Coordinates of C-alpha atoms and ligand atoms in Angstrom, one line a residue:
X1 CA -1.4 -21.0 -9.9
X2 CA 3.0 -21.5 -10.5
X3 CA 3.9 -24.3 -11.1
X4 CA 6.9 -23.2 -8.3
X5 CA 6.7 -25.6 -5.1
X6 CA 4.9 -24.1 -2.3
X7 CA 7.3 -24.8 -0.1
X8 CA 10.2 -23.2 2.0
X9 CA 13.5 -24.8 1.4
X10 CA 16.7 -23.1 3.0
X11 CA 19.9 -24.9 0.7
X12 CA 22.7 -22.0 1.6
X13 CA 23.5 -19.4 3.8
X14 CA 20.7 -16.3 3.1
X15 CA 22.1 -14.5 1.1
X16 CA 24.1 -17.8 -0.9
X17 CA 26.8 -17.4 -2.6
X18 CA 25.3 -17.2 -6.2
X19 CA 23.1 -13.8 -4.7
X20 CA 26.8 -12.6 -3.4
X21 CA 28.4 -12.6 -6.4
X22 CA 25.7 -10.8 -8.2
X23 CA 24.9 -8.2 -5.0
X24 CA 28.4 -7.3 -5.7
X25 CA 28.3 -6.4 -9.3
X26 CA 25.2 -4.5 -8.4
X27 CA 27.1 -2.5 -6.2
X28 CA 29.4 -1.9 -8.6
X29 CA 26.6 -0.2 -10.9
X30 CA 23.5 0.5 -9.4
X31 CA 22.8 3.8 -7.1
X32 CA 23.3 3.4 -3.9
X33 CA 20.3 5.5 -2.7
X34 CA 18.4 2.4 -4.2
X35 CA 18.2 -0.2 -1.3
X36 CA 16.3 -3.6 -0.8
X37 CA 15.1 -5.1 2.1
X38 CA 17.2 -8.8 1.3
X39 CA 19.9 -9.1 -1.2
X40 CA 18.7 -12.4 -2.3
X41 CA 18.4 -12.6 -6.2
X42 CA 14.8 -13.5 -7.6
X43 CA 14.9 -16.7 -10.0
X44 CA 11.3 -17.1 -10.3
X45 CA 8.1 -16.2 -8.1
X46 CA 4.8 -17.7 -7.5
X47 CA 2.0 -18.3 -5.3
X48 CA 3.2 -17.6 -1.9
X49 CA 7.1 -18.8 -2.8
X50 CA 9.9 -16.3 -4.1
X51 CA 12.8 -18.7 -5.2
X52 CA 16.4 -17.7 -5.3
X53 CA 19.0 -17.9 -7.8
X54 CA 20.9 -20.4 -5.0
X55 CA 17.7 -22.4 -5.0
X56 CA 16.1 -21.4 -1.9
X57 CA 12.5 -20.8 -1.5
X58 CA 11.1 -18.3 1.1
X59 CA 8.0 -18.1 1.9
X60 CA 6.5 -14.3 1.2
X61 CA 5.1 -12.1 3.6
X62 CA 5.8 -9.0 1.4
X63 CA 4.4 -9.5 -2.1
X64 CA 6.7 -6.6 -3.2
X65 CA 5.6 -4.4 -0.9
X66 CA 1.3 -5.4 -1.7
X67 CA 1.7 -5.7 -5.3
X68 CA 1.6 -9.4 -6.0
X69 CA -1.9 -9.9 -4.5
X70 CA -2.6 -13.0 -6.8
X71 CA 0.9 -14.1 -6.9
X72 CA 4.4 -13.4 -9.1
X73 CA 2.7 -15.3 -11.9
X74 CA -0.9 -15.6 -12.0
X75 CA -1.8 -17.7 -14.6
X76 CA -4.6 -15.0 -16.2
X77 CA -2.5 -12.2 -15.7
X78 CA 0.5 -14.1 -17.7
X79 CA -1.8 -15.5 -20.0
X80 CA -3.7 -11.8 -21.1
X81 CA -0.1 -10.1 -20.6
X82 CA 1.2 -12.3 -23.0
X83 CA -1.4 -12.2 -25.5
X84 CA -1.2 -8.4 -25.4
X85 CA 3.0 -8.2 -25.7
X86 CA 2.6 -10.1 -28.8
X87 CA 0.1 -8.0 -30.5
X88 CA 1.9 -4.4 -29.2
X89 CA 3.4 -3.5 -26.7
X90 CA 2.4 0.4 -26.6
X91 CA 1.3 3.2 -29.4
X92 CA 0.4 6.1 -26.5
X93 CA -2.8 6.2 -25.5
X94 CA -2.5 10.1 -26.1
X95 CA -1.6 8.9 -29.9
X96 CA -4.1 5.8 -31.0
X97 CA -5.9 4.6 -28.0
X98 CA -6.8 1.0 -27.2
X99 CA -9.3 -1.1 -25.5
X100 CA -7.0 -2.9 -22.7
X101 CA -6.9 1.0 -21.3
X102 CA -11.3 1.5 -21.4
X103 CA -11.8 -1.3 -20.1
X104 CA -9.8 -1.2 -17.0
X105 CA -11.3 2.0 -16.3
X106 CA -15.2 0.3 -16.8
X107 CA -13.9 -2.2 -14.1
X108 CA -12.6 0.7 -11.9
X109 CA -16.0 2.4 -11.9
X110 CA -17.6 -0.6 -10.8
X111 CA -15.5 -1.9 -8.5
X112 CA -14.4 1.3 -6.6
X113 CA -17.2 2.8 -4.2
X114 CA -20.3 5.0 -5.1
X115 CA -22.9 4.6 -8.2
X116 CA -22.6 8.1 -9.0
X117 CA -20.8 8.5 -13.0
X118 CA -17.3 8.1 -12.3
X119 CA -14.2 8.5 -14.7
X120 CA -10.2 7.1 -14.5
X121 CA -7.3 8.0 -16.0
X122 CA -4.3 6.2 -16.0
X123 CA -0.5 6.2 -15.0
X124 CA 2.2 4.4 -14.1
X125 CA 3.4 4.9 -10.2
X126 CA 1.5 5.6 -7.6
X127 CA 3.3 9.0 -6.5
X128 CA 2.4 9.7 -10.0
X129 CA -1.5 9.0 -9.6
X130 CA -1.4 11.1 -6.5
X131 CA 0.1 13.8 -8.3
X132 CA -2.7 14.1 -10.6
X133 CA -5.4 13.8 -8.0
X134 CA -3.8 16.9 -6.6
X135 CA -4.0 18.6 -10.1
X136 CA -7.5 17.2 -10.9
X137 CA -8.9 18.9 -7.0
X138 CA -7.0 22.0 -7.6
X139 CA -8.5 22.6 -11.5
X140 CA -11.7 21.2 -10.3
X141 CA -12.0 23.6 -6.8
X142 CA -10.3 26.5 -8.4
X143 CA -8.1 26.7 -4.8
X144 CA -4.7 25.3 -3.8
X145 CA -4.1 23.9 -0.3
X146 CA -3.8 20.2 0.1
X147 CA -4.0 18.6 3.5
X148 CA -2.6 15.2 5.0
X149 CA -2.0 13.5 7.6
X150 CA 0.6 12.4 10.4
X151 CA 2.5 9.4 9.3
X152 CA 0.9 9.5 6.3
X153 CA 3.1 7.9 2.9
X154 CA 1.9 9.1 -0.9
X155 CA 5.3 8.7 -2.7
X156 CA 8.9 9.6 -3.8
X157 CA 8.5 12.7 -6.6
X158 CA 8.5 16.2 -5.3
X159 CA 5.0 17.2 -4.4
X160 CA 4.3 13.4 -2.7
X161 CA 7.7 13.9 -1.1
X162 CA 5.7 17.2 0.7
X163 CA 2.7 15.2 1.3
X164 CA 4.8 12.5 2.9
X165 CA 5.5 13.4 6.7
X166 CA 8.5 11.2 7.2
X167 CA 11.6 12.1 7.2
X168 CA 14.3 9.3 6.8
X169 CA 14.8 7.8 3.9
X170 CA 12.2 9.5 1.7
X171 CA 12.7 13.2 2.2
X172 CA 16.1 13.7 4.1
X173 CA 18.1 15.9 2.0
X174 CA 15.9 16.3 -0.9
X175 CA 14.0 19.7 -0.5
X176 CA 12.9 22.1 -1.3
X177 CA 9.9 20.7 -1.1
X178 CA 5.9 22.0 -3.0
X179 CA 4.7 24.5 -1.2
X180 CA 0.9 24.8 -0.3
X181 CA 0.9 21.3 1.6
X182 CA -0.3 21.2 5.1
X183 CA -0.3 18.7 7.5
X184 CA -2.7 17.7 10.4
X185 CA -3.2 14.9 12.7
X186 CA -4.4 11.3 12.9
X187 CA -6.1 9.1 14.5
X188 CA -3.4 7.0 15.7
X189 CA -5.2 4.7 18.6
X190 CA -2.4 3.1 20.2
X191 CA -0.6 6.2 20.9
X192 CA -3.5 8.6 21.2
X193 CA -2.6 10.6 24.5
X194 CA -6.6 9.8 26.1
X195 CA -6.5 6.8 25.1
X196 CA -8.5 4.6 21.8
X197 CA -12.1 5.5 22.5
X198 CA -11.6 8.5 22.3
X199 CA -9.3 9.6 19.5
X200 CA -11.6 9.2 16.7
X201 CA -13.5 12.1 17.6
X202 CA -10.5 14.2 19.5
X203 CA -8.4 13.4 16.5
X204 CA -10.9 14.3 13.9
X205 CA -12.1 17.6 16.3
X206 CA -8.5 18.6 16.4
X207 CA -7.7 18.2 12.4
X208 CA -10.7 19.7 11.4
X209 CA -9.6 23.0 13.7
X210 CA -6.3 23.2 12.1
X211 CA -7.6 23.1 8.8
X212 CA -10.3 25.9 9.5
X213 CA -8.0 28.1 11.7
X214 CA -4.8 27.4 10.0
X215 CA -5.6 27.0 6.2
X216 CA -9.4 28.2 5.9
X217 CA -11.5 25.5 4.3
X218 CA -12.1 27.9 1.6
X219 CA -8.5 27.2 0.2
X220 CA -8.3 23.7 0.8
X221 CA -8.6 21.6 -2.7
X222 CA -8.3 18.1 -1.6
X223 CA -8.0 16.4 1.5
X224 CA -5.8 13.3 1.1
X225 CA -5.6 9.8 3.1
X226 CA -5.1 6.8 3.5
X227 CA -8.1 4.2 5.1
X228 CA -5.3 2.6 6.3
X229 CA -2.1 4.2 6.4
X230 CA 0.6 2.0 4.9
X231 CA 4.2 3.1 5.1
X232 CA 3.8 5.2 8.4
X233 CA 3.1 1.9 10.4
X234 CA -0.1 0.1 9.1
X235 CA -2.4 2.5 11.0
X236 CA -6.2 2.3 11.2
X237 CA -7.7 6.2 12.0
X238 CA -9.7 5.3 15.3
X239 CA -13.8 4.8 14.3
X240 CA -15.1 7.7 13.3
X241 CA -12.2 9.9 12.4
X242 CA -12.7 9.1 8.5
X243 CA -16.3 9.6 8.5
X244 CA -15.8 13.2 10.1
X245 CA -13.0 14.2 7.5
X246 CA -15.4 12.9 4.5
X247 CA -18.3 15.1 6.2
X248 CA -16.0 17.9 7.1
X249 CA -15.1 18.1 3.4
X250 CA -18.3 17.3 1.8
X251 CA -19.6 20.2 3.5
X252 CA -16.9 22.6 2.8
X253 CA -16.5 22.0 -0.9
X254 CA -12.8 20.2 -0.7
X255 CA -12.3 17.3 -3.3
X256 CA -11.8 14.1 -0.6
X257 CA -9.2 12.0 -1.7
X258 CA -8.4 8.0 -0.5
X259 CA -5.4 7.1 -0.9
X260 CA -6.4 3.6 -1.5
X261 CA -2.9 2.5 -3.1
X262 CA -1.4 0.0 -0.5
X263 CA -4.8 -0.9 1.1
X264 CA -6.7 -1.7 -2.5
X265 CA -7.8 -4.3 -4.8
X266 CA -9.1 -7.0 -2.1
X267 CA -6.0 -6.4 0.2
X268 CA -8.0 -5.5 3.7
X269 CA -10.5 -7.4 2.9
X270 CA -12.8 -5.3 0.9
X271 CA -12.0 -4.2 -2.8
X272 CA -11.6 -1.0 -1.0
X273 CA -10.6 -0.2 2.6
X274 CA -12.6 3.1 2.9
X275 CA -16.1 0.6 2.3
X276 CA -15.7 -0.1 5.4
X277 CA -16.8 2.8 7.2
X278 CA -19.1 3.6 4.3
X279 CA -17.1 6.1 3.0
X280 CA -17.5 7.6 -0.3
X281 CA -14.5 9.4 -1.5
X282 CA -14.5 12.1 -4.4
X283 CA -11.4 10.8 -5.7
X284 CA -9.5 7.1 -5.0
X285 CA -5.7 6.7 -6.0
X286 CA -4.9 3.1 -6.8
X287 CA -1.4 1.0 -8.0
X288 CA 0.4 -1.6 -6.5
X289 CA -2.2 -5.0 -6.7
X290 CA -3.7 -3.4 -9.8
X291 CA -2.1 -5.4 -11.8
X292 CA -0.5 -8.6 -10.5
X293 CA 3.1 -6.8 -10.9
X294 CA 2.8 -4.8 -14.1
X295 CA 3.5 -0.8 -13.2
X296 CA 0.0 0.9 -13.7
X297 CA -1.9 3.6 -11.3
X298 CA -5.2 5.3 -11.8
X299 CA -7.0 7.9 -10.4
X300 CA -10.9 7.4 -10.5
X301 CA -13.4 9.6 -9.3
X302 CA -17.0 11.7 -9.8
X303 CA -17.2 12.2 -13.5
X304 CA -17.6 16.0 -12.6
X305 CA -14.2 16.3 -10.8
X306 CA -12.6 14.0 -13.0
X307 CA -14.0 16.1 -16.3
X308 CA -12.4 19.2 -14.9
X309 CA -8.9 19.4 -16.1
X310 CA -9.0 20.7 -19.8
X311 CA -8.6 18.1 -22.8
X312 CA -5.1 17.0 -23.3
X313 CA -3.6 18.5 -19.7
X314 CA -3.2 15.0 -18.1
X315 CA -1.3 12.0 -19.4
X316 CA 1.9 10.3 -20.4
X317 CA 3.8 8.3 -22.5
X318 CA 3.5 5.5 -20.7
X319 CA 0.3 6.0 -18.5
X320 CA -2.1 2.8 -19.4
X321 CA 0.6 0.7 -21.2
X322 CA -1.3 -2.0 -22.7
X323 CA 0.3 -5.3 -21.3
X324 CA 0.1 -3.1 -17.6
X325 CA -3.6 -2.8 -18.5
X326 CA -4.2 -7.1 -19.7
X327 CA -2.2 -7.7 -16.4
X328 CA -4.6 -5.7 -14.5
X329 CA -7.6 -7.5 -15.9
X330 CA -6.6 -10.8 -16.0
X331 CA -5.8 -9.8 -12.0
X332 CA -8.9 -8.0 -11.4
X333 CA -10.4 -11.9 -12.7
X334 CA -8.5 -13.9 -10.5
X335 CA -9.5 -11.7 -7.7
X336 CA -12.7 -12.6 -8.5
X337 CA -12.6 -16.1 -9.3
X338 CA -10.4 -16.9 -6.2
X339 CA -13.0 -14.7 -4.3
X340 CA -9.5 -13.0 -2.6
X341 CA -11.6 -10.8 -0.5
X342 CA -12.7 -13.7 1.7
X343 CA -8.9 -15.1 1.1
X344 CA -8.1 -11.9 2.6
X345 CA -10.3 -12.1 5.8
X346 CA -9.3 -15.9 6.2
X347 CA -5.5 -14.3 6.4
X348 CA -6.3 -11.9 9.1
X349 CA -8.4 -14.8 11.2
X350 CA -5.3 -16.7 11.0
X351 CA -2.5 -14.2 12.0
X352 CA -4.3 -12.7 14.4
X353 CA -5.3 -15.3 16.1
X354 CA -1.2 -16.6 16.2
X355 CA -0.1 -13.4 16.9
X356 CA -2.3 -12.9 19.9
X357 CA -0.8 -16.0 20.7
X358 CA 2.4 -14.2 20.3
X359 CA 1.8 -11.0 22.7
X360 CA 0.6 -13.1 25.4
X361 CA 4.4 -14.9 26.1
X362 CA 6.3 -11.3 24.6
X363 CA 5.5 -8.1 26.0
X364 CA 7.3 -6.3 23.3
X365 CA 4.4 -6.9 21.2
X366 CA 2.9 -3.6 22.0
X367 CA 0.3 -3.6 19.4
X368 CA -1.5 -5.6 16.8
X369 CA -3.8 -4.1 14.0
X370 CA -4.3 -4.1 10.3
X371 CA -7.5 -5.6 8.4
X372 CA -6.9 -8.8 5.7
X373 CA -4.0 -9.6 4.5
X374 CA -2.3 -6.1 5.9
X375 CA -1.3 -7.1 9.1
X376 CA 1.2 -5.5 11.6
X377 CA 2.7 -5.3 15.3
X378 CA 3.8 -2.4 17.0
X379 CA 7.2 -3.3 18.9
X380 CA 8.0 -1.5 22.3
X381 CA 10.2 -2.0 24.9
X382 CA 9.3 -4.7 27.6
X383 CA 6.5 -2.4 30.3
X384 CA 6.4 0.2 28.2
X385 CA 5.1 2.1 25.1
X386 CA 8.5 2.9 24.2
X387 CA 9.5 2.0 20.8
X388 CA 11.4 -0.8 19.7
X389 CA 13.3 -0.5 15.9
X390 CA 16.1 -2.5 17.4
X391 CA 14.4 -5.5 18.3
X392 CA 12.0 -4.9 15.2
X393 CA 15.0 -5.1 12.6
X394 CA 16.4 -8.4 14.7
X395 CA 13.3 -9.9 14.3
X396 CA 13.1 -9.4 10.5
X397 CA 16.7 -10.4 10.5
X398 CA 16.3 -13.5 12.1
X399 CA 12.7 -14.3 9.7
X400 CA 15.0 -13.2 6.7
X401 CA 18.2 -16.0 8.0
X402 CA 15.1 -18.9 7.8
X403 CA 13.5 -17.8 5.2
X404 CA 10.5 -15.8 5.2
X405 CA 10.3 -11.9 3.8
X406 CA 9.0 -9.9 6.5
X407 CA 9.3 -6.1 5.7
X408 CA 9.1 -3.1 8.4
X409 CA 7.1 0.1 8.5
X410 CA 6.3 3.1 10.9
X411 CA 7.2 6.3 11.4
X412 CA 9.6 4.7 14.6
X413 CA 10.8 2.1 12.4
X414 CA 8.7 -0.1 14.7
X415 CA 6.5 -2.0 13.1
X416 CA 6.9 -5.8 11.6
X417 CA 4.2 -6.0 8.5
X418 CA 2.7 -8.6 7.0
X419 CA 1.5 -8.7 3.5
X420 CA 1.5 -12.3 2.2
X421 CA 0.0 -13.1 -1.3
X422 CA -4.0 -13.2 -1.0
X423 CA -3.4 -16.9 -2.9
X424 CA -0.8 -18.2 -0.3
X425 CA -1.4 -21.8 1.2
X426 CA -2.6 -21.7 4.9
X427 CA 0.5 -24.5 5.5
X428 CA 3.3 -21.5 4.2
X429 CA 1.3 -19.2 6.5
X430 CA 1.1 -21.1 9.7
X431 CA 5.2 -22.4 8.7
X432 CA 6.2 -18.3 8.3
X433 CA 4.1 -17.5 11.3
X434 CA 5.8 -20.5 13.0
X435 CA 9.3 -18.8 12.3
X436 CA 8.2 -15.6 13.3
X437 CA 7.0 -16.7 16.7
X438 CA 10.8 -18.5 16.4
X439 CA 12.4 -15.3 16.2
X440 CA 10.1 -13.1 18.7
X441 CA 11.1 -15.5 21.0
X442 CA 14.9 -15.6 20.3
X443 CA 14.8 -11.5 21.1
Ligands
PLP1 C1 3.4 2.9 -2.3 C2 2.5 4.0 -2.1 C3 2.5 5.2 -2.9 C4 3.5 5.4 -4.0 O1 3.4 4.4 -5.0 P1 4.7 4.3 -6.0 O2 4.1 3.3 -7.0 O3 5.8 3.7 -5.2 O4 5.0 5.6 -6.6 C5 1.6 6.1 -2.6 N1 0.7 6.0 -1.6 C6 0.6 4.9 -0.9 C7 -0.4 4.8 0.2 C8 1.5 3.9 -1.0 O5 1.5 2.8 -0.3

């Protein structure tokens, strides 16, 4: 692991003065539309520590939003990265293909779920892997319509700006947006209007009517989701909502897509989170823990779907840069050495245990879900099921001040996520769950 001290150490104000002066030639040059969460400049990054250019160390609930599952700097994803920048960094796999790129997709077939033949291609951003799922279903089913969910999240580029149902910030002002995108609902326990037990089946019931009456299963091509739905507020479809969807699509012909970007690579627990209600998707989109930082995205499904597209009509200049794919190995390895699904399972033992802990003495904890090491509270106003974004952002303002990166979510700006490093030290994450109690307290 870094050679960084895992430990938090607060030396200056948050931001310090160093992170000031740079925050304000960055606002002399970069976009404003681009924001971050803390304006705390990055000196190095490791294990479960991100240092600052003023020297402090926080300790990291985010992991850049669930990239850095192994940490900023594994060792075996710095040490294959390395090797590979030194030997080339890219030729296009499109132009002279390489083995880094193979490889990653022989891991994805085994790791991802089903023994049928399965196939990957590869690409650089998430919203971009989605994107091609889409186009993969539609050459493969011959049909158009592409369904998702309430409070779902599948990117920033057009057509996963239409698949994305909120609002503020991703979509306000940008449209128009692809047409042929339809949206249905979830099965969002904690607000469901009857009550948990039963939205699995009322949810599922209801979506499944909306498709057939609305769209006609006959047009649909894929059916996207996510086993746990990430951005929209770390949501876990009620049991038996996913299986029904799968079924629902099996039998009608539509290419099922999981969405398995945020919720991936060892992150709830499982390499995937859709193995946990056995599901079997056609199609599984995957980035962010990939590969320990470096920007890669695949799509991997049933060699049948995945064969459909004709020979050069998916790709990129970029898509499966070589160092991107040695990161995502020498990742995949430690996830596998460090056995990070347990890791991950360990995580959720821990927080929700201190969080529980938490919603006993606070009633504004309304909620707390998530599987692994993707963790989350609903805030709502004391007695009710009102939501709370004010006392959500005060929270992570007040975790921010002592240092620990908390980052928020949900469709009612709501929710306070937690998404430490699979390799962080159970002392960092009892100390940032210490300061979070800290600030839950203080609001
Ligand atoms: C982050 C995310 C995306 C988009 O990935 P980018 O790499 O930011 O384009 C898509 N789907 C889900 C579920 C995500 O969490």
């Amino acid at each position: 692991m870094s050679a960084i001290p895992q430990e938090r150490r607060v030396v200056t104000a948050i931001p310090g003065p160093k992170s000031q002066e740079l925050q304000a030639r960055r606002t002399a040059v970069v976009a404003g539309g681009v924001g971050s969460v803390l304006p705390v400049f990055t000196a190095r990054a490791g294990g479960g520590i991100i240092e600052d250019i003023d020297g402090n160390r926080l300790i990291d609930f985010g992991s850049g939003i669930a990239v850095t599952s192994v940490g900023a700097s594994a060792e075996a994803v710095v040490r294959r990265a390395s090797a590979q920048l030194a030997d080339f960094t890219h030729t296009c796999f499109m132009v002279t293909p390489y083995e880094g790129y193979v490889e990653v997709c022989e891991r994805l077939a085994e790791l991802t779920p089903g023994d049928h033949a399965k196939k990957s291609a590869l690409f650089n951003s998430g919203a971009e892997a989605v994107e091609n799922a889409v186009k993969i279903a539609r050459s493969h089913t011959k049909r158009q319509a592409v369904v998702v969910f309430d409070h779902g999240y599948h990117g920033r580029t057009n057509l996963t700006m239409a698949l994305t149902s909120k609002n503020m910030p991703y979509k306000h002002g940008f449209g128009p947006f692809a047409p042929e995108v339809y949206r249905v609902p979830v099965a969002y326990g904690y607000r469901w209007p009857t009550g948990p037990e039963n939205c699995g089946a009322e949810a599922s019931a209801q979506a499944i009517d909306q498709i057939s009456k609305q769209i006609g299963a006959e047009n649909v091509a894929a059916i996207i989701i996510e086993p746990v739905l990430g951005e929209g507020g770390f949501i876990e479809p009620a049991k038996g909502f996913l299986p029904a969807i799968a079924q629902f699509a099996k039998d009608n012909g539509i290419v099922f897509v999981a969405d398995e970007i945020q919720s991936g690579f060892c992150r709830t627990g499982q390499w995937f989170a859709c193995e946990d209600e056995g599901i079997v998707p056609d199609l599984i989109t995957t980035a962010k823990g990939i590969a320990g930082g470096l920007p890669l995205a695949a799509v991997t499904g049933r060699a049948e779907i995945m064969d459909a597209a004709h020979a050069g009509g998916l790709g990129g200049t970029y898509g499966g840069n070589p160092v991107a794919c040695a990161g995502a190995l020498g990742s995949i390895e430690t996830m596998k050495e460090l056995d990070l699904n347990a890791k991950a399972k360990r995580i959720e033992s821990v927080m929700k245990a201190r969080l529980t802990e938490m919603q006993e003495k606070h009633d504004i904890i309304g909620d707390i879900r998530g599987r692994g090491a993707m963790i989350a509270i609903e805030l709502v106003k004391s007695g009710t099921k009102d939501p709370n974004p004010e006392a959500t952002a005060a929270i992570a303002k007040a975790c921010h001040a002592a240092g620990v990166i908390v980052l928020t979510c949900g469709t009612y700006g709501n929710v306070l996520r937690f998404l430490p490093p699979l390799v962080i030290g159970e002392d960092l994450l009892n100390e940032g769950l210490d300061i979070v109690a800290e600030a839950i307290a203080a609001v």
